[in-house]
mmCIF file of C-alpha atoms and ligand atoms in Angstrom:
data_model
loop_
_atom_site.group_PDB
_atom_site.id
_atom_site.type_symbol
_atom_site.label_atom_id
_atom_site.label_comp_id
_atom_site.label_asym_id
_atom_site.label_seq_id
_atom_site.Cartn_x
_atom_site.Cartn_y
_atom_site.Cartn_z
ATOM 1 C CA MET A 1 -58.529 -59.199 -56.106
ATOM 2 C CA SER A 2 -60.097 -55.819 -55.429
ATOM 3 C CA LYS A 3 -58.179 -52.646 -56.284
ATOM 4 C CA ILE A 4 -58.189 -50.159 -53.450
ATOM 5 C CA LEU A 5 -57.189 -46.515 -53.797
ATOM 6 C CA ILE A 6 -56.195 -44.524 -50.718
ATOM 7 C CA VAL A 7 -56.033 -40.760 -51.264
ATOM 8 C CA TYR A 8 -54.868 -38.617 -48.377
ATOM 9 C CA CYS A 9 -53.428 -35.229 -47.481
ATOM 10 C CA SER A 10 -51.151 -34.679 -44.528
ATOM 11 C CA MET A 11 -49.185 -31.696 -43.215
ATOM 12 C CA SER A 12 -47.179 -33.234 -40.395
ATOM 13 C CA GLY A 13 -47.488 -36.987 -40.986
ATOM 14 C CA ASN A 14 -50.391 -38.173 -38.806
ATOM 15 C CA THR A 15 -52.801 -38.736 -41.694
ATOM 16 C CA LYS A 16 -50.056 -40.231 -43.846
ATOM 17 C CA ALA A 17 -49.357 -42.734 -41.056
ATOM 18 C CA ALA A 18 -53.092 -43.515 -40.824
ATOM 19 C CA ALA A 19 -53.247 -44.082 -44.592
ATOM 20 C CA GLU A 20 -50.346 -46.527 -44.377
ATOM 21 C CA VAL A 21 -52.057 -48.555 -41.639
ATOM 22 C CA ILE A 22 -55.257 -48.731 -43.716
ATOM 23 C CA ALA A 23 -53.152 -49.897 -46.669
ATOM 24 C CA ASP A 24 -51.668 -52.650 -44.470
ATOM 25 C CA GLY A 25 -55.138 -53.766 -43.406
ATOM 26 C CA ALA A 26 -56.386 -53.859 -46.995
ATOM 27 C CA LYS A 27 -53.312 -55.753 -48.233
ATOM 28 C CA THR A 28 -53.602 -58.300 -45.437
ATOM 29 C CA ALA A 29 -57.205 -58.826 -46.533
ATOM 30 C CA GLY A 30 -55.966 -59.593 -50.036
ATOM 31 C CA ALA A 31 -56.503 -56.301 -51.872
ATOM 32 C CA GLN A 32 -54.195 -54.600 -54.324
ATOM 33 C CA VAL A 33 -53.551 -51.147 -52.848
ATOM 34 C CA THR A 34 -52.534 -47.852 -54.450
ATOM 35 C CA ILE A 35 -51.765 -45.128 -51.951
ATOM 36 C CA LYS A 36 -51.514 -41.541 -53.219
ATOM 37 C CA GLU A 37 -50.878 -38.173 -51.677
ATOM 38 C CA SER A 38 -53.876 -36.140 -52.843
ATOM 39 C CA THR A 39 -52.049 -33.577 -54.977
ATOM 40 C CA THR A 40 -50.526 -36.380 -57.061
ATOM 41 C CA ALA A 41 -53.728 -38.428 -57.471
ATOM 42 C CA LYS A 42 -55.470 -38.240 -60.839
ATOM 43 C CA PRO A 43 -59.014 -38.834 -62.137
ATOM 44 C CA GLU A 44 -57.862 -42.163 -63.644
ATOM 45 C CA ASP A 45 -56.899 -43.387 -60.172
ATOM 46 C CA LEU A 46 -60.473 -42.906 -59.032
ATOM 47 C CA LEU A 47 -61.947 -44.352 -62.212
ATOM 48 C CA MET A 48 -59.828 -47.498 -62.080
ATOM 49 C CA CYS A 49 -60.193 -48.535 -58.434
ATOM 50 C CA ASP A 50 -62.934 -50.796 -57.048
ATOM 51 C CA ALA A 51 -63.157 -48.861 -53.780
ATOM 52 C CA VAL A 52 -61.551 -45.761 -52.297
ATOM 53 C CA ALA A 53 -60.570 -44.362 -48.907
ATOM 54 C CA PHE A 54 -60.250 -40.581 -48.477
ATOM 55 C CA GLY A 55 -58.149 -39.213 -45.634
ATOM 56 C CA SER A 56 -57.357 -35.768 -44.340
ATOM 57 C CA TYR A 57 -56.332 -33.805 -41.302
ATOM 58 C CA ASP A 58 -58.860 -31.408 -39.811
ATOM 59 C CA ALA A 59 -58.062 -27.879 -40.968
ATOM 60 C CA PHE A 60 -60.322 -25.276 -39.353
ATOM 61 C CA SER A 61 -63.169 -27.819 -39.257
ATOM 62 C CA TYR A 62 -62.789 -28.542 -42.971
ATOM 63 C CA MET A 63 -60.707 -31.053 -44.929
ATOM 64 C CA GLY A 64 -57.134 -30.102 -45.789
ATOM 65 C CA GLY A 65 -56.588 -28.122 -48.968
ATOM 66 C CA GLY A 66 -54.795 -30.981 -50.713
ATOM 67 C CA LEU A 67 -57.803 -33.276 -50.540
ATOM 68 C CA LYS A 68 -60.156 -30.466 -51.576
ATOM 69 C CA ASP A 69 -57.870 -29.831 -54.558
ATOM 70 C CA PHE A 70 -58.189 -33.511 -55.501
ATOM 71 C CA PHE A 71 -61.991 -33.423 -55.330
ATOM 72 C CA ASP A 72 -62.094 -30.209 -57.374
ATOM 73 C CA ARG A 73 -59.806 -31.618 -60.088
ATOM 74 C CA VAL A 74 -61.501 -34.981 -60.479
ATOM 75 C CA PHE A 75 -65.177 -34.000 -60.242
ATOM 76 C CA TYR A 76 -65.978 -33.339 -63.904
ATOM 77 C CA PRO A 77 -63.579 -35.955 -65.351
ATOM 78 C CA THR A 78 -65.249 -38.712 -63.284
ATOM 79 C CA GLN A 79 -68.832 -37.439 -63.177
ATOM 80 C CA GLY A 80 -71.385 -40.146 -63.938
ATOM 81 C CA GLN A 81 -68.691 -42.861 -64.025
ATOM 82 C CA ILE A 82 -68.227 -43.638 -60.337
ATOM 83 C CA THR A 83 -71.811 -43.764 -59.088
ATOM 84 C CA ASP A 84 -72.112 -46.196 -56.145
ATOM 85 C CA LYS A 85 -68.383 -46.854 -55.993
ATOM 86 C CA PRO A 86 -67.661 -47.924 -52.385
ATOM 87 C CA TYR A 87 -65.807 -45.451 -50.208
ATOM 88 C CA ALA A 88 -64.878 -44.739 -46.610
ATOM 89 C CA ALA A 89 -63.252 -41.726 -44.983
ATOM 90 C CA PHE A 90 -60.709 -41.187 -42.233
ATOM 91 C CA LEU A 91 -59.523 -38.102 -40.418
ATOM 92 C CA THR A 92 -56.897 -37.088 -37.933
ATOM 93 C CA HIS A 93 -57.594 -34.050 -35.801
ATOM 94 C CA GLY A 94 -56.457 -32.090 -32.776
ATOM 95 C CA GLY A 95 -59.573 -32.622 -30.678
ATOM 96 C CA GLY A 96 -62.311 -31.379 -33.018
ATOM 97 C CA GLY A 97 -63.049 -33.647 -35.959
ATOM 98 C CA LYS A 98 -65.831 -31.665 -37.640
ATOM 99 C CA ALA A 99 -63.925 -31.784 -40.920
ATOM 100 C CA ILE A 100 -65.208 -35.315 -41.507
ATOM 101 C CA GLN A 101 -68.556 -33.787 -42.506
ATOM 102 C CA SER A 102 -66.948 -31.931 -45.400
ATOM 103 C CA ILE A 103 -65.496 -35.174 -46.794
ATOM 104 C CA GLU A 104 -68.730 -37.139 -46.359
ATOM 105 C CA SER A 105 -70.701 -34.341 -47.987
ATOM 106 C CA ILE A 106 -68.475 -34.216 -51.077
ATOM 107 C CA ALA A 107 -68.518 -38.024 -51.334
ATOM 108 C CA GLN A 108 -72.322 -37.796 -51.432
ATOM 109 C CA THR A 109 -72.144 -35.221 -54.213
ATOM 110 C CA PHE A 110 -69.911 -37.647 -56.131
ATOM 111 C CA LYS A 111 -72.675 -40.270 -55.560
ATOM 112 C CA LEU A 112 -70.228 -42.681 -53.931
ATOM 113 C CA LYS A 113 -71.526 -45.407 -51.606
ATOM 114 C CA LYS A 114 -70.371 -45.312 -47.995
ATOM 115 C CA VAL A 115 -69.354 -48.828 -46.918
ATOM 116 C CA ALA A 116 -67.929 -48.109 -43.480
ATOM 117 C CA GLU A 117 -68.226 -45.529 -40.740
ATOM 118 C CA ALA A 118 -65.436 -42.975 -40.845
ATOM 119 C CA VAL A 119 -62.494 -43.465 -38.510
ATOM 120 C CA LEU A 120 -61.482 -40.351 -36.554
ATOM 121 C CA ILE A 121 -58.140 -40.280 -34.772
ATOM 122 C CA LYS A 122 -56.844 -37.629 -32.405
ATOM 123 C CA GLY A 123 -53.249 -36.881 -33.323
ATOM 124 C CA LYS A 124 -50.828 -39.621 -34.270
ATOM 125 C CA PRO A 125 -52.405 -43.053 -34.798
ATOM 126 C CA GLU A 126 -51.388 -45.438 -32.029
ATOM 127 C CA GLY A 127 -52.849 -48.094 -29.729
ATOM 128 C CA LYS A 128 -56.529 -48.782 -30.378
ATOM 129 C CA ALA A 129 -56.527 -46.454 -33.394
ATOM 130 C CA LEU A 130 -54.176 -48.780 -35.264
ATOM 131 C CA ALA A 131 -56.649 -51.668 -34.951
ATOM 132 C CA GLU A 132 -59.515 -49.409 -36.093
ATOM 133 C CA LEU A 133 -57.566 -48.302 -39.158
ATOM 134 C CA LYS A 134 -56.552 -51.859 -40.054
ATOM 135 C CA ALA A 135 -60.164 -52.951 -39.726
ATOM 136 C CA LEU A 136 -61.212 -50.098 -42.018
ATOM 137 C CA GLY A 137 -58.704 -51.288 -44.624
ATOM 138 C CA ALA A 138 -60.058 -54.837 -44.372
ATOM 139 C CA LYS A 139 -63.649 -53.622 -44.696
ATOM 140 C CA ILE A 140 -62.908 -51.630 -47.843
ATOM 141 C CA ALA A 141 -60.966 -54.576 -49.255
ATOM 142 C CA ALA A 142 -63.985 -56.812 -48.708
ATOM 143 C CA THR A 143 -66.141 -54.759 -51.103
ATOM 144 C CA ASP A 144 -66.481 -56.076 -54.610
ATOM 145 C CA GLY A 145 -66.704 -52.732 -56.384
ATOM 146 C CA LYS A 146 -70.499 -52.553 -56.098
HETATM 147 C C1 FMN B 201 -53.944 -25.113 -40.288
HETATM 148 C C2 FMN B 201 -54.448 -26.125 -39.302
HETATM 149 C C3 FMN B 201 -55.747 -26.059 -38.836
HETATM 150 C C4 FMN B 201 -56.217 -27.008 -37.935
HETATM 151 N N1 FMN B 201 -57.515 -26.939 -37.523
HETATM 152 C C5 FMN B 201 -58.002 -27.908 -36.708
HETATM 153 C C6 FMN B 201 -59.377 -27.899 -36.330
HETATM 154 O O1 FMN B 201 -60.162 -27.025 -36.729
HETATM 155 N N2 FMN B 201 -59.822 -28.890 -35.514
HETATM 156 C C7 FMN B 201 -58.994 -29.887 -35.064
HETATM 157 O O2 FMN B 201 -59.452 -30.760 -34.328
HETATM 158 N N3 FMN B 201 -57.694 -29.911 -35.396
HETATM 159 C C8 FMN B 201 -57.171 -28.962 -36.216
HETATM 160 N N4 FMN B 201 -55.856 -28.990 -36.585
HETATM 161 C C9 FMN B 201 -55.000 -30.085 -36.057
HETATM 162 C C10 FMN B 201 -54.743 -31.182 -37.092
HETATM 163 O O3 FMN B 201 -55.930 -31.574 -37.745
HETATM 164 C C11 FMN B 201 -54.110 -32.409 -36.439
HETATM 165 O O4 FMN B 201 -52.923 -32.057 -35.784
HETATM 166 C C12 FMN B 201 -53.852 -33.500 -37.461
HETATM 167 O O5 FMN B 201 -53.594 -34.741 -36.827
HETATM 168 C C13 FMN B 201 -52.660 -33.158 -38.365
HETATM 169 O O6 FMN B 201 -52.548 -34.177 -39.315
HETATM 170 P P1 FMN B 201 -51.264 -34.318 -40.244
HETATM 171 O O7 FMN B 201 -50.101 -34.683 -39.349
HETATM 172 O O8 FMN B 201 -51.622 -35.395 -41.194
HETATM 173 O O9 FMN B 201 -51.052 -33.006 -40.914
HETATM 174 C C14 FMN B 201 -55.352 -28.035 -37.482
HETATM 175 C C15 FMN B 201 -54.039 -28.088 -37.946
HETATM 176 C C16 FMN B 201 -53.593 -27.158 -38.866
HETATM 177 C C17 FMN B 201 -52.180 -27.246 -39.390
#
């Protein structure tokens, strides 16, 4: 059973809701899921998972501060130990969505391996977005940690 970590930051709940739908999708696909708000996530969480999903809201075309804080805190403690670990990103936004580039760029610096296209949702996840998020969870769950 693959261990999936979902790390997200959320100000008003949209990204948190998206993270929970991804978790559902991954669990349904048979994964063991740990879901953490970014300021509470630790380097060990990233070291121990087989694959990870990073989520944020768009904040002035950059990721939210909570997720940036996570990346800053875990960079040195995980450096060289998570190369090629599978990851995917998700974002909620108000009509822009450029912040996804900041997450993808940092994931590249961490040398993680992108296993799915990012899912971008305008506002609260509903309708078609729910299916996209569930599918993202299933895709991450299907990775074997390589
Ligand atoms: C401080 C701040 C800055 C924002 N900047 C952007 C932005 O540059 N582009 C955009 O599309 N949405 C922007 N938004 C809208 C949020 O990204 C959007 O409402 C998101 O779904 C909120 O997610 P949350 O409920 O998880 O906090 C901003 C919101 C806040 C609070």
